[in-house]
PDB file of C-alpha atoms in Angstrom:
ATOM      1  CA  UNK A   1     -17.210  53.406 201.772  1.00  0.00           C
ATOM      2  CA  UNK A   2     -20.209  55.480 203.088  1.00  0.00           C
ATOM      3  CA  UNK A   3     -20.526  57.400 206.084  1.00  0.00           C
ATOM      4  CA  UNK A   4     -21.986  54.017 207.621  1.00  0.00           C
ATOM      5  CA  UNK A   5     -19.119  52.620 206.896  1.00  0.00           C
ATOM      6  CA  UNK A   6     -15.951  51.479 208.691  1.00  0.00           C
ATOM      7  CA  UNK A   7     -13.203  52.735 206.102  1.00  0.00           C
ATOM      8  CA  UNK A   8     -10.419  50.242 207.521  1.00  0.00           C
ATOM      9  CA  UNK A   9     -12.682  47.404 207.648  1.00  0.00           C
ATOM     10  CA  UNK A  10     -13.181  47.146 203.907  1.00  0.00           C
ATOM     11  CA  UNK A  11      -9.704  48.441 203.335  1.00  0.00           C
ATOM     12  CA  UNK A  12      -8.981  45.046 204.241  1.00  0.00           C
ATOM     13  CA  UNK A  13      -7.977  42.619 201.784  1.00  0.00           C
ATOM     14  CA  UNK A  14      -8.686  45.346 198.901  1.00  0.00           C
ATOM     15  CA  UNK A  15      -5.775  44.662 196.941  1.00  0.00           C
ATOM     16  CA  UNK A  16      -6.557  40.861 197.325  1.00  0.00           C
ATOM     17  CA  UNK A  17     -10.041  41.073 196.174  1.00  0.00           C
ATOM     18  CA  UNK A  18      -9.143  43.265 193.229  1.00  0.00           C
ATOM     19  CA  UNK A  19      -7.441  40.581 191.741  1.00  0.00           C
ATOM     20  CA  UNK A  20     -10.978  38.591 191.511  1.00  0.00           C
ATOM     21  CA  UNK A  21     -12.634  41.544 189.924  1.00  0.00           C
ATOM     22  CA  UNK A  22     -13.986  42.646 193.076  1.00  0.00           C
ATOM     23  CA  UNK A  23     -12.819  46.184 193.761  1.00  0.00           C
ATOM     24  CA  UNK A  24     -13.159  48.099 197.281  1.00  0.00           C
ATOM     25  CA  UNK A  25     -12.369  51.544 197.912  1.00  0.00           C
ATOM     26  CA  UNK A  26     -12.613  52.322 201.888  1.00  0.00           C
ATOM     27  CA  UNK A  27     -10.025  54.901 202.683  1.00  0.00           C
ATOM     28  CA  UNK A  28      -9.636  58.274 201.455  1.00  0.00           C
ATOM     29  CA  UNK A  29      -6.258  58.501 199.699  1.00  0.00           C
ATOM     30  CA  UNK A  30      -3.681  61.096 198.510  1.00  0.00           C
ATOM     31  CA  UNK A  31      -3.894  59.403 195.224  1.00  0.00           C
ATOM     32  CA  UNK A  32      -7.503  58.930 193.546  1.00  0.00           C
ATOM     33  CA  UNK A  33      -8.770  55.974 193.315  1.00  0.00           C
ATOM     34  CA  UNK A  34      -9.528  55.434 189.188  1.00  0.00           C
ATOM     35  CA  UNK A  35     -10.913  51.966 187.827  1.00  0.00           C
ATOM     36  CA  UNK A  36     -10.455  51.159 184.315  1.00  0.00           C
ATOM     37  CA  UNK A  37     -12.458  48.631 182.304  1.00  0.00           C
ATOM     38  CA  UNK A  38     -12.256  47.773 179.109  1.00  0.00           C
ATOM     39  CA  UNK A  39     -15.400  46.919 176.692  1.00  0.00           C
ATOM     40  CA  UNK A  40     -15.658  46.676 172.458  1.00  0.00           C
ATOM     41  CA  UNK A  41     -15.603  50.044 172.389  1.00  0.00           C
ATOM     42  CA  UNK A  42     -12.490  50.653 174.514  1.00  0.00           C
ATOM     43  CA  UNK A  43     -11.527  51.571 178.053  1.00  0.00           C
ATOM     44  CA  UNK A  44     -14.399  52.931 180.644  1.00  0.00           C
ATOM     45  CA  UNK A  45     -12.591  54.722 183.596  1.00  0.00           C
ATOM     46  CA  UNK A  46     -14.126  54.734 187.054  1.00  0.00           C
ATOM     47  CA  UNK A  47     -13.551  57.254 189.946  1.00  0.00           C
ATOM     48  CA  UNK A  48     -13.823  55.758 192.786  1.00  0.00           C
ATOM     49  CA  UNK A  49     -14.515  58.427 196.092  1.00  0.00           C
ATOM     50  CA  UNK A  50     -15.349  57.284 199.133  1.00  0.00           C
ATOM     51  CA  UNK A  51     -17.372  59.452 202.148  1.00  0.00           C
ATOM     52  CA  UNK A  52     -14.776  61.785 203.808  1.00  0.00           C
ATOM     53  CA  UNK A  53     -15.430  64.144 206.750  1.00  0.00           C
ATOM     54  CA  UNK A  54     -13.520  67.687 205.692  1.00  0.00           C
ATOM     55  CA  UNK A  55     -11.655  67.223 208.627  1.00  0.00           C
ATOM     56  CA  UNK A  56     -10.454  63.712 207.482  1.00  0.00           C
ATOM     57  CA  UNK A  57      -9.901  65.120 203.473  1.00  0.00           C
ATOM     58  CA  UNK A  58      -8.080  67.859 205.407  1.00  0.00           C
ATOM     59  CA  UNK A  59      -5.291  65.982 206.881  1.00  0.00           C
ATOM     60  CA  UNK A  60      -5.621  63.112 204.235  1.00  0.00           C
ATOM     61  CA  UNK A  61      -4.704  65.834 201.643  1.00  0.00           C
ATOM     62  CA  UNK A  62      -3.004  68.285 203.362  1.00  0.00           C
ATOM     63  CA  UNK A  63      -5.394  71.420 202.069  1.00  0.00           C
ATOM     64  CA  UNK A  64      -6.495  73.987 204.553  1.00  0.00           C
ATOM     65  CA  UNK A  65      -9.210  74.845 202.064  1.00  0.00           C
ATOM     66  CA  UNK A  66     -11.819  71.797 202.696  1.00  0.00           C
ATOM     67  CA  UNK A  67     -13.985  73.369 205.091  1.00  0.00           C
ATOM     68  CA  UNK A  68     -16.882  71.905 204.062  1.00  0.00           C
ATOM     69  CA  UNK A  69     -18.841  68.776 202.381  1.00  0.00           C
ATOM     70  CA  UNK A  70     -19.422  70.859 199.146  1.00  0.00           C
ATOM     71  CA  UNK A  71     -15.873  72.378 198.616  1.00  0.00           C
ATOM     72  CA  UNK A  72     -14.623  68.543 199.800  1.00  0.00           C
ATOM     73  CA  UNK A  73     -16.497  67.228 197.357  1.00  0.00           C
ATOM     74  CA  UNK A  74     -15.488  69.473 194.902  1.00  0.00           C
ATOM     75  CA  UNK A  75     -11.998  68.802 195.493  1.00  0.00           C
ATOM     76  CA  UNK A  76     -12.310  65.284 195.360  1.00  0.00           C
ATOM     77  CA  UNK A  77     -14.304  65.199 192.101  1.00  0.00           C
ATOM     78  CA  UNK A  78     -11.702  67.003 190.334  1.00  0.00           C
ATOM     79  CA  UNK A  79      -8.638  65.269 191.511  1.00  0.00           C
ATOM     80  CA  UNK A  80     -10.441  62.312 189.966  1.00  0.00           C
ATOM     81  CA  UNK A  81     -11.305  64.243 186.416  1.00  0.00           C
ATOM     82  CA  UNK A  82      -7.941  65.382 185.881  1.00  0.00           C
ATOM     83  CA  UNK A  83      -6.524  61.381 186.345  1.00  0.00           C
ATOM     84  CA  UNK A  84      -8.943  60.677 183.790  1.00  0.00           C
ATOM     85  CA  UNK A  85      -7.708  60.954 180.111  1.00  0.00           C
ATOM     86  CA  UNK A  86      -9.339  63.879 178.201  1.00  0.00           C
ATOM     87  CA  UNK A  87     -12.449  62.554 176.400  1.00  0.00           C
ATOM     88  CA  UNK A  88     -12.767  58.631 177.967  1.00  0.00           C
ATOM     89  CA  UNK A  89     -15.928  57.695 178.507  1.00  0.00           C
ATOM     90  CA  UNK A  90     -15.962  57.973 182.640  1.00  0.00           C
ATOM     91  CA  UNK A  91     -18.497  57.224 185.620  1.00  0.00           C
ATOM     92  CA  UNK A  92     -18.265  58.814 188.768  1.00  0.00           C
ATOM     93  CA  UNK A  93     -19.442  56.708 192.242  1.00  0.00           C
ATOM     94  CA  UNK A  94     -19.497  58.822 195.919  1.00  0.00           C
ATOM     95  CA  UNK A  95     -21.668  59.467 198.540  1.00  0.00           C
ATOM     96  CA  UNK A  96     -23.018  62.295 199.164  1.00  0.00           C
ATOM     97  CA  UNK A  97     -26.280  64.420 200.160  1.00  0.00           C
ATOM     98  CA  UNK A  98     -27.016  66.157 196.361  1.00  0.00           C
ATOM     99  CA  UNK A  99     -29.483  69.267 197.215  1.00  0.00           C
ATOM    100  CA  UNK A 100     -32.810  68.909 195.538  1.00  0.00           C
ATOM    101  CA  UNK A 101     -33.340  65.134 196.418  1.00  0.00           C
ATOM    102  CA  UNK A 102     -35.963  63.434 198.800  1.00  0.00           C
ATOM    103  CA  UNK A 103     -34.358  62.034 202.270  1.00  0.00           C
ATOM    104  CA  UNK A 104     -35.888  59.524 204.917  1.00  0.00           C
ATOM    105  CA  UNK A 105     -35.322  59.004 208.472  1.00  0.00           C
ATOM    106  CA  UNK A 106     -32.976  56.210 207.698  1.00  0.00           C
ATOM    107  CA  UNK A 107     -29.968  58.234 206.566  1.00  0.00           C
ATOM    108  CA  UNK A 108     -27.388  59.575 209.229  1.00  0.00           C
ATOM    109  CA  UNK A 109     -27.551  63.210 208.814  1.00  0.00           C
ATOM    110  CA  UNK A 110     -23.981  64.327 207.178  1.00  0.00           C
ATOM    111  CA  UNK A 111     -23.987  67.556 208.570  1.00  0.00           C
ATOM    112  CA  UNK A 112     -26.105  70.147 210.774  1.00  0.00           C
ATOM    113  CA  UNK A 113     -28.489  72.833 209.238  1.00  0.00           C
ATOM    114  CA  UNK A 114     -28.276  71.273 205.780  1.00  0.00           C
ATOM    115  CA  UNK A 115     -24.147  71.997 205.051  1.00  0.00           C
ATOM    116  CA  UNK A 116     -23.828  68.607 204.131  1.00  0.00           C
ATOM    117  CA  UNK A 117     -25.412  68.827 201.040  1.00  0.00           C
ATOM    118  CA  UNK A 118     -23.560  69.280 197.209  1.00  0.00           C
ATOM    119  CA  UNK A 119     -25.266  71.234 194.044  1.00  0.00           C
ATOM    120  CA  UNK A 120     -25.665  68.816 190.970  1.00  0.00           C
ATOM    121  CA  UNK A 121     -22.731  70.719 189.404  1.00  0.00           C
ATOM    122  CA  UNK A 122     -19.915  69.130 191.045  1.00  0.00           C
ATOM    123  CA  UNK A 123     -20.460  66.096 188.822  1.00  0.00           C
ATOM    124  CA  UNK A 124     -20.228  68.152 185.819  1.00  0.00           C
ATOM    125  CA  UNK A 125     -17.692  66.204 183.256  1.00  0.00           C
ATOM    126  CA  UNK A 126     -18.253  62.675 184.177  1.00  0.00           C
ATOM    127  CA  UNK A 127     -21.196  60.769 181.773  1.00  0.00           C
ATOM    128  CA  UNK A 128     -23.029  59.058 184.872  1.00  0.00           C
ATOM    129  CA  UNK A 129     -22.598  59.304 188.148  1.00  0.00           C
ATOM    130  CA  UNK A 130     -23.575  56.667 190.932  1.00  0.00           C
ATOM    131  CA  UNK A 131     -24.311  58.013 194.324  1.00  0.00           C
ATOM    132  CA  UNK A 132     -24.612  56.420 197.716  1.00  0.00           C
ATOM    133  CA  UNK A 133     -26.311  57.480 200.625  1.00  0.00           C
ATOM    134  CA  UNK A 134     -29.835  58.683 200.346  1.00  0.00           C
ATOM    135  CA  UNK A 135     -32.522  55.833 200.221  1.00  0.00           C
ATOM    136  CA  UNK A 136     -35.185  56.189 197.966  1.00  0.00           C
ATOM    137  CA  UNK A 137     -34.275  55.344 193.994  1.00  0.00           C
ATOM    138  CA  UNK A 138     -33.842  59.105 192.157  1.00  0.00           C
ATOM    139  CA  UNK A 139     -32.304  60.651 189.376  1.00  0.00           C
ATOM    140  CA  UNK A 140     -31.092  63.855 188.549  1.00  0.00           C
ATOM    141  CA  UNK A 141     -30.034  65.397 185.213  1.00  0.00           C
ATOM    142  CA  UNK A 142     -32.174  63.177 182.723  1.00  0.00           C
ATOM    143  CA  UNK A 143     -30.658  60.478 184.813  1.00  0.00           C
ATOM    144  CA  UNK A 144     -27.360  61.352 184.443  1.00  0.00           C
ATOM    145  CA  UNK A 145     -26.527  61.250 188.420  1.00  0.00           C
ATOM    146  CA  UNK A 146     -28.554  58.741 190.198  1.00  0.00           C
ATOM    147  CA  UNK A 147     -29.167  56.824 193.428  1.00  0.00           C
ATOM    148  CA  UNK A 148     -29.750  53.322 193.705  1.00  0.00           C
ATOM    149  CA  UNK A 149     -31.391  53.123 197.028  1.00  0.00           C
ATOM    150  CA  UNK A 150     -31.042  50.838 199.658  1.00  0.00           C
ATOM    151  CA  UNK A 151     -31.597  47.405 198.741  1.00  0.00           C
ATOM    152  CA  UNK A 152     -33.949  46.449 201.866  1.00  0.00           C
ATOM    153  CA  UNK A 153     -36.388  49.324 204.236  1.00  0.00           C
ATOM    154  CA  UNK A 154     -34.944  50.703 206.848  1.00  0.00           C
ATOM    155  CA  UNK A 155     -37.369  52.856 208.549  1.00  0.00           C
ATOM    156  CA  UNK A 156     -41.181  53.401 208.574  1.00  0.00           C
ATOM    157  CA  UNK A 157     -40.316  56.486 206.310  1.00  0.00           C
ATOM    158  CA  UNK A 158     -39.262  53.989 203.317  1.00  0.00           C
ATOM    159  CA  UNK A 159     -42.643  51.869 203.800  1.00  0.00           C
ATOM    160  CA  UNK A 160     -44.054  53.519 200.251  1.00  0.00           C
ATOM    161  CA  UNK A 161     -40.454  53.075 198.535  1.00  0.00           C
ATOM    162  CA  UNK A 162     -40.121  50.438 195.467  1.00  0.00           C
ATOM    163  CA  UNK A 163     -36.161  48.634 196.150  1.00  0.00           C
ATOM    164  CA  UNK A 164     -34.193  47.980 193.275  1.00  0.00           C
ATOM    165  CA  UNK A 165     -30.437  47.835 191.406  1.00  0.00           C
ATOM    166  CA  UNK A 166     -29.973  50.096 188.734  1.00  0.00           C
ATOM    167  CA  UNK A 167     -28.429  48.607 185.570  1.00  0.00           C
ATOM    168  CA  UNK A 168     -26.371  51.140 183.827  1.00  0.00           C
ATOM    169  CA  UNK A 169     -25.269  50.257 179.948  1.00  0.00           C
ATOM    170  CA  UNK A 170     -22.701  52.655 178.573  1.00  0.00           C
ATOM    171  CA  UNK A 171     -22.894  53.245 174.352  1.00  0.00           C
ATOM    172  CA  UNK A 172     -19.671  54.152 172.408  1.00  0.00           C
ATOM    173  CA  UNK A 173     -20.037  57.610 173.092  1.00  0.00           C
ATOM    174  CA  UNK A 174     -20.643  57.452 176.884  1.00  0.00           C
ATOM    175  CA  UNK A 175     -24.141  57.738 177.090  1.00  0.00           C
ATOM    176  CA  UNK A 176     -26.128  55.824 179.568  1.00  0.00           C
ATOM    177  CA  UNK A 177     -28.916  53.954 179.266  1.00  0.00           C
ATOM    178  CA  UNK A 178     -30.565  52.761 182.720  1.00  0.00           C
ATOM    179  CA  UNK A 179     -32.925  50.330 184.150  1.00  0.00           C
ATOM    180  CA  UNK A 180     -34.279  49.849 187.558  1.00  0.00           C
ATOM    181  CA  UNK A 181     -35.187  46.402 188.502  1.00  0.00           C
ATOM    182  CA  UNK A 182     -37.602  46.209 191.505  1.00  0.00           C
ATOM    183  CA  UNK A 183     -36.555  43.739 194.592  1.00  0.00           C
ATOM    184  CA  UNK A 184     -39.332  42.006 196.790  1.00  0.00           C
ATOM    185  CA  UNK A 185     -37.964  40.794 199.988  1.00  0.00           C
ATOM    186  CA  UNK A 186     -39.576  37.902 201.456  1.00  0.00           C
ATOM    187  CA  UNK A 187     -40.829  40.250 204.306  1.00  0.00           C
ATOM    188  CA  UNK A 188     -42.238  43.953 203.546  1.00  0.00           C
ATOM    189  CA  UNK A 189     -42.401  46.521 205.834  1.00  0.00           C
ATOM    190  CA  UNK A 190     -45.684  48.244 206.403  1.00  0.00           C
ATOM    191  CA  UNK A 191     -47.353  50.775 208.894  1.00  0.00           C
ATOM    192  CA  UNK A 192     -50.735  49.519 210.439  1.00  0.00           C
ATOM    193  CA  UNK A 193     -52.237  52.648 212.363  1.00  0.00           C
ATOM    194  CA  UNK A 194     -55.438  51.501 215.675  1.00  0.00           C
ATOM    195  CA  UNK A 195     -55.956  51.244 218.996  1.00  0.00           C
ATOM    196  CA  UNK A 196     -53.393  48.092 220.388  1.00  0.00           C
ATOM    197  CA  UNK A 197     -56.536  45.824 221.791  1.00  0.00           C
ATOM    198  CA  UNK A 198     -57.917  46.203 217.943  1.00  0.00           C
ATOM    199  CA  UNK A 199     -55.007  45.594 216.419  1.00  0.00           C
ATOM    200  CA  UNK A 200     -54.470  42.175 218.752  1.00  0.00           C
ATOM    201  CA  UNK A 201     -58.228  40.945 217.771  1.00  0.00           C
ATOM    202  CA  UNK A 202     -57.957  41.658 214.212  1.00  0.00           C
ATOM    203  CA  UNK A 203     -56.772  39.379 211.027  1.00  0.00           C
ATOM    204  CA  UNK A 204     -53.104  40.847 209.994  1.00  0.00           C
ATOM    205  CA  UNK A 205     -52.250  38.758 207.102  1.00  0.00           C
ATOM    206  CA  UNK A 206     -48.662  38.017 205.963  1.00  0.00           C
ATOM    207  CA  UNK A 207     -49.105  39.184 202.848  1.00  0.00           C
TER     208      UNK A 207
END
């Protein structure tokens, strides 16, 4: 779940659609949500975090200490490393506002004044982590941590971004090797500046 989200609403059913391979996280739990999958080379283990508000990791996990979306974060991250066996390959997914990256008008901001944002180093330990939240396709840490982007435009901001899905392979040894494949919706957005009575005379093609 992201901070778009309705946590409850894809709660629902979870345990249901799990069964069919299809695994939801929505709610913030006491226990963290780990995925394991299992590939030639052995078991890949997924942590699983979805968006919390400090105030919600607060009460969910009974610590005083989450003041923030960094230190929250932080917390979470870890609780999900240490149900990880030592020296799996692992991949983290979460949402979050990573400092450093490029934003657009679409996202909801997190946080005033810019506390909503994490350093890179929070990931540390995992071999690739997924992120959700910011728009525009971008990687950090020779693509170690990454952001898919939205699949479709959702604001004039986003009219020079290229949509895609990321395909992530994981080797033997953890390492990732990525590929972004570009989406073309049938309908692009673009930004056409003039006066209005020019704009209604002229040829504005489809295209």
């Amino acid at each position: 779940a992201g901070n778009h989200d309705s946590p409850e609403r894809l709660n629902f059913g979870s345990r249901l659609l799990n069964q069919s391979g299809l695994h939801l996280v929505g709610q913030l739990s006491p226990e963290p949500a780990v995925l394991t999958f299992t590939d030639t080379h052995g078991p890949v283990y997924v942590g699983a975090i979805p968006y919390a508000e400090p105030a919600v990791a607060r009460e969910r996990l009974s610590d005083s200490s989450l003041t923030d979306h960094a230190v929250t974060l932080r917390a979470l991250v870890e609780r999900a490393r240490k149900a990880i066996p030592a020296n799996s390959r692992s991949v983290l997914m979460a949402h979050a506002f990573v400092a450093g990256c490029a934003e657009s008008d679409s996202e909801r901001p997190l946080s005033v004044g810019g506390t909503g944002a994490v350093p890179p180093a929070v990931f540390e330990g995992f071999h690739y982590t997924a992120l959700g939240h910011l728009h525009r396709p971008q990687a950090l840490h020779d693509g170690r941590i990454q952001y898919s982007g939205s699949l479709l435009k959702y604001s004039f901001s986003e009219v020079t971004h290229t949509k895609s899905v990321t395909l992530v392979e994981i080797d033997e040894k953890g390492e990732g090797q990525s590929e972004r494949i570009p989406l073309y919706p049938q309908r692009d957005v673009r930004w056409i500046e003039g006066h209005f009575d020019d704009l209604m005379r002229s040829e504005v093609s489809d295209g």
